[in-house]
Amino acid sequence: MDKTTDRFLPFPVSDRKLTGTLKRQFRYILAGVLTLALAVSLLFSMTRFFEQITYDAISDSNRDFAVSVNAMTETLNSSMVNFERQLFYSNTISTLFRKDGFTEAEKSYIMKDLNSSLNAADFTEAIYVYNGYTDTVYSTGPFFARKLEDVNAIPIRDLLSDRSVDQRFHAVYCHEDGDEEHSDHNYYAFIFYELYPDRTPKPNALVVTIHDDWYQNFLLLANPSSDFIVLDLAGNPLLYADEALCASSQPYYKQIHEDTENPPSGYILGKNRNEICLYYESPDSGHIYLRITSIRELVPRFYRFRQITTRIIIGLSFLFGALLLALLFYSFLPMLRMKDAIRQIDSCLTGEPETDSALKATANEETLPLKKQLENVVSKSERTSLEQILYDMLLEKRPADADRLFKTAVPPYGLMLIQAHHRSDIYRAALQEHPEILITKSDNIYACIASYAFPDAQNAFAKQLADTLECRVFVGTLFSDFQELTSHFGNLRELHRLALVLDAAQTVVMETELEKKTAENSVSTKDFTELTARLKAGKLESSLAKWQEIRDRLYTYRYDSFQYILNRTEDTICRILKDLHSDLLTEEERLLPEHVEQISDFSEIDRTFEKAFAVICENYSEKKAQKYSNLAQKVKEIVEQEYHDPELNAQSIADRLQLNNAYLGRMFRSAYGHSINDCINTCRLEESKTLLRNSQESIDSIARNVGFSNVKYYYVLFKKYTGQTPAAHRSGEETI
């Protein structure tokens, strides 16, 4: 190794010594990592073992407590069953179960006896007797006798309709949603009925409801901490002391219910592992008993032990991690500093952003020996200096002189503009055939110059670059007089600006293409006036056709005329949006980009203008639609004045206004959200509701007076719209 190379090494040590040192350091690091992993694993295993033992013991005690509560529940349920059995076989209930009914005298006796039975126990809330033969429910409420479908208490109605053998002799939790006048109602119901030999229910049934407060308080006496929850198999809460605690039980119930492998007694940890749910499923009652509490309150000593263990593990991890980073830093810092210096110098010389191709090229160079990397940096430095000279010549900051750029090249010379992603991409594709090529960047495009023997050689090279780099190349005419450099550069830059109107498949564009463009602009003010008129008329297709007509002329223009037409179209759109007081010109809702000329794809310009045209035409179409709202108002006035006429309907109104019935219906629905016939029926029903409350006329007479020729249809329609019959509405009953 010579001395010139030796002075570029990062540190004067042999490769064998460096390798031995690194191996020893890696062995120390590996030993430290294994020790840390062993210590962490041991602490974690001890924590998990202690945790499992603690939770299992608590779960067993929870099961014992749940068994006692379950026994108390069964005792209470048995008492309620005996109470119902005595009541079920009493003379009063037997009378209500008769198929032939009972007399008025018997009714008075029955009501008195039912109320006496209700008042005899302080825990009962109501008694419901269901006669399955007559489908009648007798109760102690304000309505003595009603059909099953007319029972207001939906849980009671469902309980009597869908009787299940599993519900016999057990408390059924019931909930009724309240309204503006009544709050929510919660209670427990016990149902009793006889069975046929095939275990199917007999027609008659008895339901006794008890206050939820009494039932829960009786059972909660066995749980002073009030952290117990009792659920049925469907997950409905039967017993709880706190609403928030009840809500938090649902995720745990879902997990217990979905996991069939869960034992009947156990525990589930919360998501953050700071909460625990102890559960027990009773085989006798089928109820699920939950106890939800925090680990800190349940096992404070274990919680403290787990905190200490966690802190020890985290501390050891940080300690060994810091030692590992220190060893790595000590081992590789000198080499990294040298490579980083080379990378920074190379980046400055290249003068390109860190694209994927540039990063890939840099990665390939870093695999070379350090001496080769330094030689490449020196070579790039010389080339960068020549590229800066070329850049100054293109901008006419220094005289054009071929001798300043080339040592061996001879005329003619050829200039090209390339839309490549990175300068190094062009060098990799060009250096084999043209090692003397120079590339500089100007106006966001790369300009490269080289010497060519004849035009075909330049054209073939341009085609190769376009195919290899998948980009567009603008090729200048060959020239021998180097003073023509700036003139050719100006022509190629003009072609680059016109790239929007060039054929997308034309990847190689010759300088002679510029001669085909004319500077004369045939698009006049009249064209934009006509475009404005079509937009304000709301004619989207016609407006798009006019824009297409203007757009087709752009392909024959030079850049100045081409840019003038784009800006003029943009100004036309902006003026119309301002007339509409649209917020689509604000920064947040901008419909048009700030600079249309910066869009690099003509199809994107088309989409932008077409979107603006659609918004404008839609706004003007909405203004036109406003004119038809008066017609909808006229139809509504006719309905409100003449709904008493049985002959009044949508067709008769359309005939009167001399309009198509379907068109008039669409217009009316668009304005009010419903059909004309719905509006007529609503007016008639509202009038009939008033007459039912404030007059003594028969229901049939009222139906005809408000315009219904078919009384049966009136009944059906009244029930559909109000949820109750006309008779029920007249009597003032609540909607079911």
Tab-separated table of N, CA and C in Angstrom, residues 318-456:
chain	number	residue	atom	x	y	z
A	318	PHE	N	-33.038	-0.511	30.308
A	318	PHE	CA	-32.381	0.750	29.972
A	318	PHE	C	-30.873	0.667	30.199
A	319	LEU	N	-30.458	0.007	31.276
A	319	LEU	CA	-29.036	-0.084	31.597
A	319	LEU	C	-28.276	-0.858	30.518
A	320	PHE	N	-28.759	-2.055	30.190
A	320	PHE	CA	-28.067	-2.851	29.181
A	320	PHE	C	-28.190	-2.221	27.804
A	321	GLY	N	-29.308	-1.567	27.518
A	321	GLY	CA	-29.439	-0.868	26.237
A	321	GLY	C	-28.428	0.250	26.102
A	322	ALA	N	-28.227	1.003	27.187
A	322	ALA	CA	-27.247	2.089	27.145
A	322	ALA	C	-25.828	1.549	26.947
A	323	LEU	N	-25.512	0.429	27.635
A	323	LEU	CA	-24.184	-0.170	27.455
A	323	LEU	C	-23.989	-0.659	26.022
A	324	LEU	N	-25.041	-1.240	25.438
A	324	LEU	CA	-24.952	-1.726	24.066
A	324	LEU	C	-24.712	-0.580	23.094
A	325	LEU	N	-25.446	0.512	23.250
A	325	LEU	CA	-25.264	1.664	22.369
A	325	LEU	C	-23.868	2.261	22.521
A	326	ALA	N	-23.360	2.283	23.752
A	326	ALA	CA	-22.021	2.835	23.971
A	326	ALA	C	-20.956	2.005	23.252
A	327	LEU	N	-21.066	0.671	23.317
A	327	LEU	CA	-20.101	-0.182	22.631
A	327	LEU	C	-20.172	-0.008	21.114
A	328	LEU	N	-21.397	0.049	20.579
A	328	LEU	CA	-21.548	0.241	19.135
A	328	LEU	C	-20.993	1.593	18.700
A	329	PHE	N	-21.259	2.614	19.502
A	329	PHE	CA	-20.775	3.950	19.172
A	329	PHE	C	-19.245	3.981	19.176
A	330	TYR	N	-18.651	3.340	20.173
A	330	TYR	CA	-17.190	3.319	20.288
A	330	TYR	C	-16.556	2.550	19.126
A	331	SER	N	-17.236	1.489	18.640
A	331	SER	CA	-16.654	0.629	17.606
A	331	SER	C	-16.710	1.254	16.224
A	332	PHE	N	-17.833	1.908	15.900
A	332	PHE	CA	-18.062	2.316	14.511
A	332	PHE	C	-18.018	3.824	14.279
A	333	LEU	N	-17.794	4.626	15.317
A	333	LEU	CA	-17.816	6.078	15.134
A	333	LEU	C	-16.766	6.563	14.133
A	334	PRO	N	-15.480	6.164	14.227
A	334	PRO	CA	-14.494	6.702	13.270
A	334	PRO	C	-14.838	6.376	11.820
A	335	MET	N	-15.235	5.128	11.561
A	335	MET	CA	-15.566	4.747	10.188
A	335	MET	C	-16.795	5.499	9.686
A	336	LEU	N	-17.801	5.653	10.541
A	336	LEU	CA	-19.012	6.361	10.129
A	336	LEU	C	-18.724	7.825	9.823
A	337	ARG	N	-17.860	8.423	10.606
A	337	ARG	CA	-17.535	9.832	10.366
A	337	ARG	C	-16.848	10.010	9.013
A	338	MET	N	-15.935	9.087	8.649
A	338	MET	CA	-15.268	9.181	7.363
A	338	MET	C	-16.258	8.974	6.215
A	339	LYS	N	-17.106	7.946	6.307
A	339	LYS	CA	-18.078	7.688	5.252
A	339	LYS	C	-19.090	8.827	5.143
A	340	ASP	N	-19.474	9.400	6.269
A	340	ASP	CA	-20.425	10.510	6.232
A	340	ASP	C	-19.808	11.726	5.548
A	341	ALA	N	-18.522	11.961	5.788
A	341	ALA	CA	-17.855	13.092	5.135
A	341	ALA	C	-17.820	12.892	3.621
A	342	ILE	N	-17.500	11.662	3.179
A	342	ILE	CA	-17.485	11.386	1.735
A	342	ILE	C	-18.879	11.555	1.145
A	343	ARG	N	-19.906	11.079	1.848
A	343	ARG	CA	-21.274	11.182	1.343
A	343	ARG	C	-21.704	12.643	1.205
A	344	GLN	N	-21.344	13.472	2.185
A	344	GLN	CA	-21.725	14.883	2.125
A	344	GLN	C	-21.027	15.599	0.968
A	345	ILE	N	-19.737	15.300	0.786
A	345	ILE	CA	-19.017	15.932	-0.330
A	345	ILE	C	-19.618	15.495	-1.659
A	346	ASP	N	-19.926	14.196	-1.775
A	346	ASP	CA	-20.506	13.682	-3.016
A	346	ASP	C	-21.877	14.304	-3.284
A	347	SER	N	-22.676	14.496	-2.235
A	347	SER	CA	-24.000	15.107	-2.406
A	347	SER	C	-23.882	16.552	-2.855
A	348	CYS	N	-22.926	17.279	-2.290
A	348	CYS	CA	-22.738	18.680	-2.692
A	348	CYS	C	-22.285	18.777	-4.149
A	349	LEU	N	-21.415	17.856	-4.565
A	349	LEU	CA	-20.935	17.898	-5.945
A	349	LEU	C	-22.031	17.513	-6.934
A	350	THR	N	-22.860	16.546	-6.554
A	350	THR	CA	-23.936	16.116	-7.447
A	350	THR	C	-25.015	17.172	-7.539
A	351	GLY	N	-25.342	17.805	-6.395
A	351	GLY	CA	-26.332	18.882	-6.390
A	351	GLY	C	-27.730	18.415	-6.696
A	352	GLU	N	-28.090	17.154	-6.351
A	352	GLU	CA	-29.406	16.604	-6.662
A	352	GLU	C	-30.116	16.219	-5.376
A	353	PRO	N	-31.469	16.189	-5.375
A	353	PRO	CA	-32.201	15.697	-4.216
A	353	PRO	C	-32.005	14.203	-4.054
A	354	GLU	N	-32.266	13.688	-2.862
A	354	GLU	CA	-32.041	12.277	-2.572
A	354	GLU	C	-33.217	11.439	-3.061
A	355	THR	N	-33.290	11.211	-4.388
A	355	THR	CA	-34.317	10.353	-4.957
A	355	THR	C	-33.911	8.901	-4.784
A	356	ASP	N	-34.816	7.968	-5.175
A	356	ASP	CA	-34.533	6.542	-5.018
A	356	ASP	C	-33.315	6.122	-5.832
A	357	SER	N	-33.239	6.622	-7.080
A	357	SER	CA	-32.096	6.243	-7.922
A	357	SER	C	-30.794	6.811	-7.377
A	358	ALA	N	-30.852	8.029	-6.846
A	358	ALA	CA	-29.638	8.636	-6.287
A	358	ALA	C	-29.179	7.885	-5.046
A	359	LEU	N	-30.121	7.497	-4.184
A	359	LEU	CA	-29.761	6.755	-2.985
A	359	LEU	C	-29.195	5.381	-3.341
A	360	LYS	N	-29.769	4.767	-4.389
A	360	LYS	CA	-29.264	3.467	-4.820
A	360	LYS	C	-27.836	3.575	-5.346
A	361	ALA	N	-27.565	4.630	-6.133
A	361	ALA	CA	-26.212	4.825	-6.660
A	361	ALA	C	-25.228	5.079	-5.524
A	362	THR	N	-25.649	5.866	-4.536
A	362	THR	CA	-24.777	6.144	-3.390
A	362	THR	C	-24.478	4.871	-2.621
A	363	ALA	N	-25.492	4.011	-2.459
A	363	ALA	CA	-25.286	2.755	-1.745
A	363	ALA	C	-24.295	1.859	-2.476
A	364	ASN	N	-24.352	1.846	-3.814
A	364	ASN	CA	-23.409	1.038	-4.592
A	364	ASN	C	-21.986	1.555	-4.442
A	365	GLU	N	-21.827	2.887	-4.406
A	365	GLU	CA	-20.488	3.459	-4.275
A	365	GLU	C	-19.907	3.185	-2.894
A	366	GLU	N	-20.761	3.088	-1.870
A	366	GLU	CA	-20.245	2.878	-0.522
A	366	GLU	C	-19.665	1.479	-0.345
A	367	THR	N	-19.987	0.564	-1.266
A	367	THR	CA	-19.394	-0.775	-1.192
A	367	THR	C	-17.981	-0.814	-1.758
A	368	LEU	N	-17.550	0.254	-2.449
A	368	LEU	CA	-16.203	0.311	-3.014
A	368	LEU	C	-15.192	0.584	-1.914
A	369	PRO	N	-13.907	0.272	-2.177
A	369	PRO	CA	-12.862	0.636	-1.212
A	369	PRO	C	-12.832	2.148	-0.995
A	370	LEU	N	-12.277	2.541	0.151
A	370	LEU	CA	-12.286	3.956	0.513
A	370	LEU	C	-11.489	4.789	-0.485
A	371	LYS	N	-10.384	4.249	-1.001
A	371	LYS	CA	-9.574	4.996	-1.970
A	371	LYS	C	-10.361	5.260	-3.244
A	372	LYS	N	-11.104	4.233	-3.712
A	372	LYS	CA	-11.898	4.399	-4.926
A	372	LYS	C	-13.004	5.427	-4.714
A	373	GLN	N	-13.576	5.434	-3.526
A	373	GLN	CA	-14.612	6.425	-3.243
A	373	GLN	C	-14.046	7.843	-3.318
A	374	LEU	N	-12.834	8.051	-2.787
A	374	LEU	CA	-12.227	9.378	-2.829
A	374	LEU	C	-11.896	9.783	-4.267
A	375	GLU	N	-11.440	8.815	-5.102
A	375	GLU	CA	-11.163	9.131	-6.505
A	375	GLU	C	-12.436	9.551	-7.234
A	376	ASN	N	-13.532	8.888	-6.923
A	376	ASN	CA	-14.803	9.266	-7.549
A	376	ASN	C	-15.223	10.671	-7.149
A	377	VAL	N	-14.974	11.037	-5.899
A	377	VAL	CA	-15.331	12.380	-5.434
A	377	VAL	C	-14.523	13.433	-6.184
A	378	VAL	N	-13.217	13.165	-6.394
A	378	VAL	CA	-12.384	14.126	-7.130
A	378	VAL	C	-12.871	14.267	-8.566
A	379	SER	N	-13.235	13.125	-9.191
A	379	SER	CA	-13.726	13.170	-10.569
A	379	SER	C	-15.025	13.960	-10.660
A	380	LYS	N	-15.911	13.771	-9.713
A	380	LYS	CA	-17.171	14.508	-9.717
A	380	LYS	C	-16.944	15.999	-9.500
A	381	SER	N	-15.922	16.323	-8.708
A	381	SER	CA	-15.626	17.734	-8.461
A	381	SER	C	-15.236	18.443	-9.755
A	382	GLU	N	-14.399	17.785	-10.585
A	382	GLU	CA	-13.995	18.383	-11.861
A	382	GLU	C	-15.190	18.511	-12.799
A	383	ARG	N	-16.019	17.474	-12.845
A	383	ARG	CA	-17.173	17.516	-13.732
A	383	ARG	C	-18.174	18.579	-13.285
A	384	THR	N	-18.332	18.755	-11.978
A	384	THR	CA	-19.259	19.765	-11.464
A	384	THR	C	-18.823	21.166	-11.872
A	385	SER	N	-17.519	21.387	-11.883
A	385	SER	CA	-17.012	22.702	-12.299
A	385	SER	C	-17.366	22.990	-13.753
A	386	LEU	N	-17.207	21.995	-14.643
A	386	LEU	CA	-17.556	22.178	-16.054
A	386	LEU	C	-19.066	22.376	-16.231
A	387	GLU	N	-19.878	21.689	-15.434
A	387	GLU	CA	-21.332	21.840	-15.537
A	387	GLU	C	-21.775	23.240	-15.122
A	388	GLN	N	-21.080	23.808	-14.145
A	388	GLN	CA	-21.402	25.178	-13.747
A	388	GLN	C	-21.060	26.160	-14.867
A	389	ILE	N	-19.953	25.907	-15.577
A	389	ILE	CA	-19.587	26.768	-16.716
A	389	ILE	C	-20.655	26.674	-17.800
A	390	LEU	N	-21.136	25.452	-18.097
A	390	LEU	CA	-22.198	25.281	-19.096
A	390	LEU	C	-23.466	26.023	-18.668
A	391	TYR	N	-23.794	25.951	-17.416
A	391	TYR	CA	-24.990	26.640	-16.909
A	391	TYR	C	-24.870	28.154	-17.125
A	392	ASP	N	-23.710	28.706	-16.835
A	392	ASP	CA	-23.509	30.148	-17.032
A	392	ASP	C	-23.589	30.517	-18.510
A	393	MET	N	-23.099	29.653	-19.392
A	393	MET	CA	-23.184	29.935	-20.828
A	393	MET	C	-24.639	29.938	-21.302
A	394	LEU	N	-25.454	28.996	-20.830
A	394	LEU	CA	-26.858	28.943	-21.247
A	394	LEU	C	-27.618	30.184	-20.806
A	395	LEU	N	-27.260	30.725	-19.645
A	395	LEU	CA	-27.929	31.932	-19.150
A	395	LEU	C	-27.215	33.208	-19.598
A	396	GLU	N	-26.227	33.038	-20.488
A	396	GLU	CA	-25.488	34.164	-21.053
A	396	GLU	C	-24.753	34.969	-19.977
A	397	LYS	N	-24.328	34.275	-18.912
A	397	LYS	CA	-23.522	34.937	-17.899
A	397	LYS	C	-22.035	34.942	-18.280
A	398	ARG	N	-21.657	34.097	-19.211
A	398	ARG	CA	-20.296	34.082	-19.745
A	398	ARG	C	-20.380	33.699	-21.220
A	399	PRO	N	-19.381	34.095	-22.021
A	399	PRO	CA	-19.417	33.831	-23.469
A	399	PRO	C	-19.411	32.335	-23.757
A	400	ALA	N	-20.123	31.929	-24.811
A	400	ALA	CA	-20.143	30.526	-25.223
A	400	ALA	C	-18.810	30.166	-25.867
A	401	ASP	N	-18.110	29.180	-25.302
A	401	ASP	CA	-16.777	28.799	-25.775
A	401	ASP	C	-16.643	27.292	-25.603
A	402	ALA	N	-16.502	26.562	-26.713
A	402	ALA	CA	-16.409	25.101	-26.656
A	402	ALA	C	-15.125	24.647	-26.000
A	403	ASP	N	-14.026	25.423	-26.117
A	403	ASP	CA	-12.745	25.013	-25.540
A	403	ASP	C	-12.794	24.984	-24.017
A	404	ARG	N	-13.707	25.754	-23.412
A	404	ARG	CA	-13.815	25.755	-21.947
A	404	ARG	C	-14.506	24.482	-21.443
A	405	LEU	N	-15.245	23.822	-22.332
A	405	LEU	CA	-16.024	22.653	-21.911
A	405	LEU	C	-15.404	21.335	-22.354
A	406	PHE	N	-14.808	21.294	-23.527
A	406	PHE	CA	-14.324	20.033	-24.096
A	406	PHE	C	-12.823	20.121	-24.366
A	407	LYS	N	-12.138	18.995	-24.148
A	407	LYS	CA	-10.707	18.923	-24.434
A	407	LYS	C	-10.452	18.293	-25.797
A	408	THR	N	-11.226	17.286	-26.147
A	408	THR	CA	-10.963	16.546	-27.391
A	408	THR	C	-12.121	16.590	-28.375
A	409	ALA	N	-13.296	17.026	-27.954
A	409	ALA	CA	-14.468	16.991	-28.827
A	409	ALA	C	-14.321	17.981	-29.973
A	410	VAL	N	-14.908	17.617	-31.120
A	410	VAL	CA	-14.880	18.475	-32.313
A	410	VAL	C	-16.311	18.678	-32.783
A	411	PRO	N	-16.570	19.802	-33.504
A	411	PRO	CA	-17.943	20.044	-33.979
A	411	PRO	C	-18.340	18.996	-35.025
A	412	PRO	N	-19.665	18.843	-35.274
A	412	PRO	CA	-20.759	19.673	-34.729
A	412	PRO	C	-21.174	19.219	-33.322
A	413	TYR	N	-21.880	20.135	-32.634
A	413	TYR	CA	-22.346	19.895	-31.273
A	413	TYR	C	-23.878	19.779	-31.275
A	414	GLY	N	-24.376	19.078	-30.312
A	414	GLY	CA	-25.827	18.912	-30.189
A	414	GLY	C	-26.283	19.160	-28.756
A	415	LEU	N	-27.367	19.946	-28.598
A	415	LEU	CA	-27.932	20.263	-27.274
A	415	LEU	C	-29.267	19.530	-27.124
A	416	MET	N	-29.504	18.972	-25.937
A	416	MET	CA	-30.767	18.291	-25.652
A	416	MET	C	-31.282	18.713	-24.278
A	417	LEU	N	-32.602	18.766	-24.142
A	417	LEU	CA	-33.258	18.954	-22.843
A	417	LEU	C	-33.942	17.639	-22.476
A	418	ILE	N	-33.704	17.179	-21.242
A	418	ILE	CA	-34.182	15.859	-20.818
A	418	ILE	C	-34.996	16.017	-19.538
A	419	GLN	N	-36.175	15.394	-19.507
A	419	GLN	CA	-37.026	15.416	-18.313
A	419	GLN	C	-36.743	14.179	-17.463
A	420	ALA	N	-35.526	14.011	-17.003
A	420	ALA	CA	-35.146	12.858	-16.189
A	420	ALA	C	-35.384	13.166	-14.718
A	421	HIS	N	-35.342	12.108	-13.888
A	421	HIS	CA	-35.561	12.287	-12.455
A	421	HIS	C	-34.296	12.730	-11.734
A	422	HIS	N	-33.140	12.328	-12.237
A	422	HIS	CA	-31.900	12.603	-11.527
A	422	HIS	C	-30.759	12.680	-12.531
A	423	ARG	N	-29.820	13.566	-12.246
A	423	ARG	CA	-28.678	13.750	-13.144
A	423	ARG	C	-27.875	12.456	-13.298
A	424	SER	N	-27.728	11.698	-12.216
A	424	SER	CA	-26.936	10.471	-12.295
A	424	SER	C	-27.586	9.438	-13.201
A	425	ASP	N	-28.929	9.477	-13.342
A	425	ASP	CA	-29.590	8.558	-14.270
A	425	ASP	C	-29.114	8.804	-15.694
A	426	ILE	N	-28.987	10.086	-16.067
A	426	ILE	CA	-28.548	10.422	-17.423
A	426	ILE	C	-27.100	9.992	-17.624
A	427	TYR	N	-26.243	10.222	-16.634
A	427	TYR	CA	-24.837	9.841	-16.768
A	427	TYR	C	-24.693	8.328	-16.951
A	428	ARG	N	-25.459	7.550	-16.158
A	428	ARG	CA	-25.339	6.097	-16.288
A	428	ARG	C	-25.783	5.618	-17.669
A	429	ALA	N	-26.784	6.313	-18.261
A	429	ALA	CA	-27.283	5.908	-19.574
A	429	ALA	C	-26.436	6.440	-20.722
A	430	ALA	N	-25.554	7.446	-20.473
A	430	ALA	CA	-24.878	8.140	-21.576
A	430	ALA	C	-23.365	7.993	-21.589
A	431	LEU	N	-22.737	7.708	-20.452
A	431	LEU	CA	-21.279	7.789	-20.387
A	431	LEU	C	-20.574	6.762	-21.265
A	432	GLN	N	-21.212	5.641	-21.553
A	432	GLN	CA	-20.544	4.642	-22.391
A	432	GLN	C	-20.316	5.162	-23.806
A	433	GLU	N	-21.342	5.798	-24.389
A	433	GLU	CA	-21.217	6.286	-25.763
A	433	GLU	C	-20.623	7.689	-25.818
A	434	HIS	N	-20.881	8.499	-24.811
A	434	HIS	CA	-20.394	9.882	-24.807
A	434	HIS	C	-19.780	10.197	-23.441
A	435	PRO	N	-18.539	9.751	-23.201
A	435	PRO	CA	-17.911	10.007	-21.897
A	435	PRO	C	-17.672	11.486	-21.637
A	436	GLU	N	-17.656	12.327	-22.705
A	436	GLU	CA	-17.384	13.754	-22.512
A	436	GLU	C	-18.665	14.561	-22.289
A	437	ILE	N	-19.843	13.905	-22.208
A	437	ILE	CA	-21.104	14.628	-22.099
A	437	ILE	C	-21.153	15.442	-20.811
A	438	LEU	N	-21.746	16.649	-20.903
A	438	LEU	CA	-21.905	17.528	-19.747
A	438	LEU	C	-23.397	17.791	-19.534
A	439	ILE	N	-23.810	17.806	-18.275
A	439	ILE	CA	-25.232	17.957	-17.934
A	439	ILE	C	-25.365	19.037	-16.873
A	440	THR	N	-26.300	19.941	-17.074
A	440	THR	CA	-26.606	20.955	-16.074
A	440	THR	C	-28.119	21.093	-15.977
A	441	LYS	N	-28.565	21.705	-14.903
A	441	LYS	CA	-30.007	21.830	-14.656
A	441	LYS	C	-30.427	23.279	-14.812
A	442	SER	N	-31.513	23.507	-15.583
A	442	SER	CA	-32.013	24.861	-15.803
A	442	SER	C	-33.522	24.798	-15.968
A	443	ASP	N	-34.235	25.621	-15.212
A	443	ASP	CA	-35.700	25.684	-15.282
A	443	ASP	C	-36.331	24.306	-15.088
A	444	ASN	N	-35.874	23.578	-14.047
A	444	ASN	CA	-36.447	22.283	-13.680
A	444	ASN	C	-36.332	21.229	-14.783
A	445	ILE	N	-35.354	21.379	-15.651
A	445	ILE	CA	-35.117	20.387	-16.695
A	445	ILE	C	-33.615	20.317	-16.936
A	446	TYR	N	-33.121	19.152	-17.345
A	446	TYR	CA	-31.693	18.957	-17.538
A	446	TYR	C	-31.304	19.258	-18.985
A	447	ALA	N	-30.240	20.052	-19.131
A	447	ALA	CA	-29.667	20.361	-20.449
A	447	ALA	C	-28.338	19.632	-20.565
A	448	CYS	N	-28.154	18.885	-21.647
A	448	CYS	CA	-26.897	18.163	-21.842
A	448	CYS	C	-26.356	18.451	-23.244
A	449	ILE	N	-25.033	18.529	-23.356
A	449	ILE	CA	-24.387	18.856	-24.624
A	449	ILE	C	-23.251	17.878	-24.862
A	450	ALA	N	-23.070	17.491	-26.120
A	450	ALA	CA	-21.998	16.572	-26.511
A	450	ALA	C	-21.705	16.777	-27.991
A	451	SER	N	-20.683	16.104	-28.461
A	451	SER	CA	-20.284	16.191	-29.869
A	451	SER	C	-20.801	14.961	-30.613
A	452	TYR	N	-21.404	15.184	-31.809
A	452	TYR	CA	-21.962	14.099	-32.614
A	452	TYR	C	-21.407	14.193	-34.033
A	453	ALA	N	-21.147	13.062	-34.645
A	453	ALA	CA	-20.588	13.046	-36.002
A	453	ALA	C	-21.634	13.418	-37.041
A	454	PHE	N	-22.911	12.991	-36.821
A	454	PHE	CA	-23.969	13.295	-37.794
A	454	PHE	C	-25.311	13.253	-37.051
A	455	PRO	N	-26.380	13.818	-37.630
A	455	PRO	CA	-27.675	13.919	-36.934
A	455	PRO	C	-28.255	12.576	-36.524
A	456	ASP	N	-28.082	11.529	-37.346
A	456	ASP	CA	-28.668	10.235	-36.991
A	456	ASP	C	-28.097	9.697	-35.685
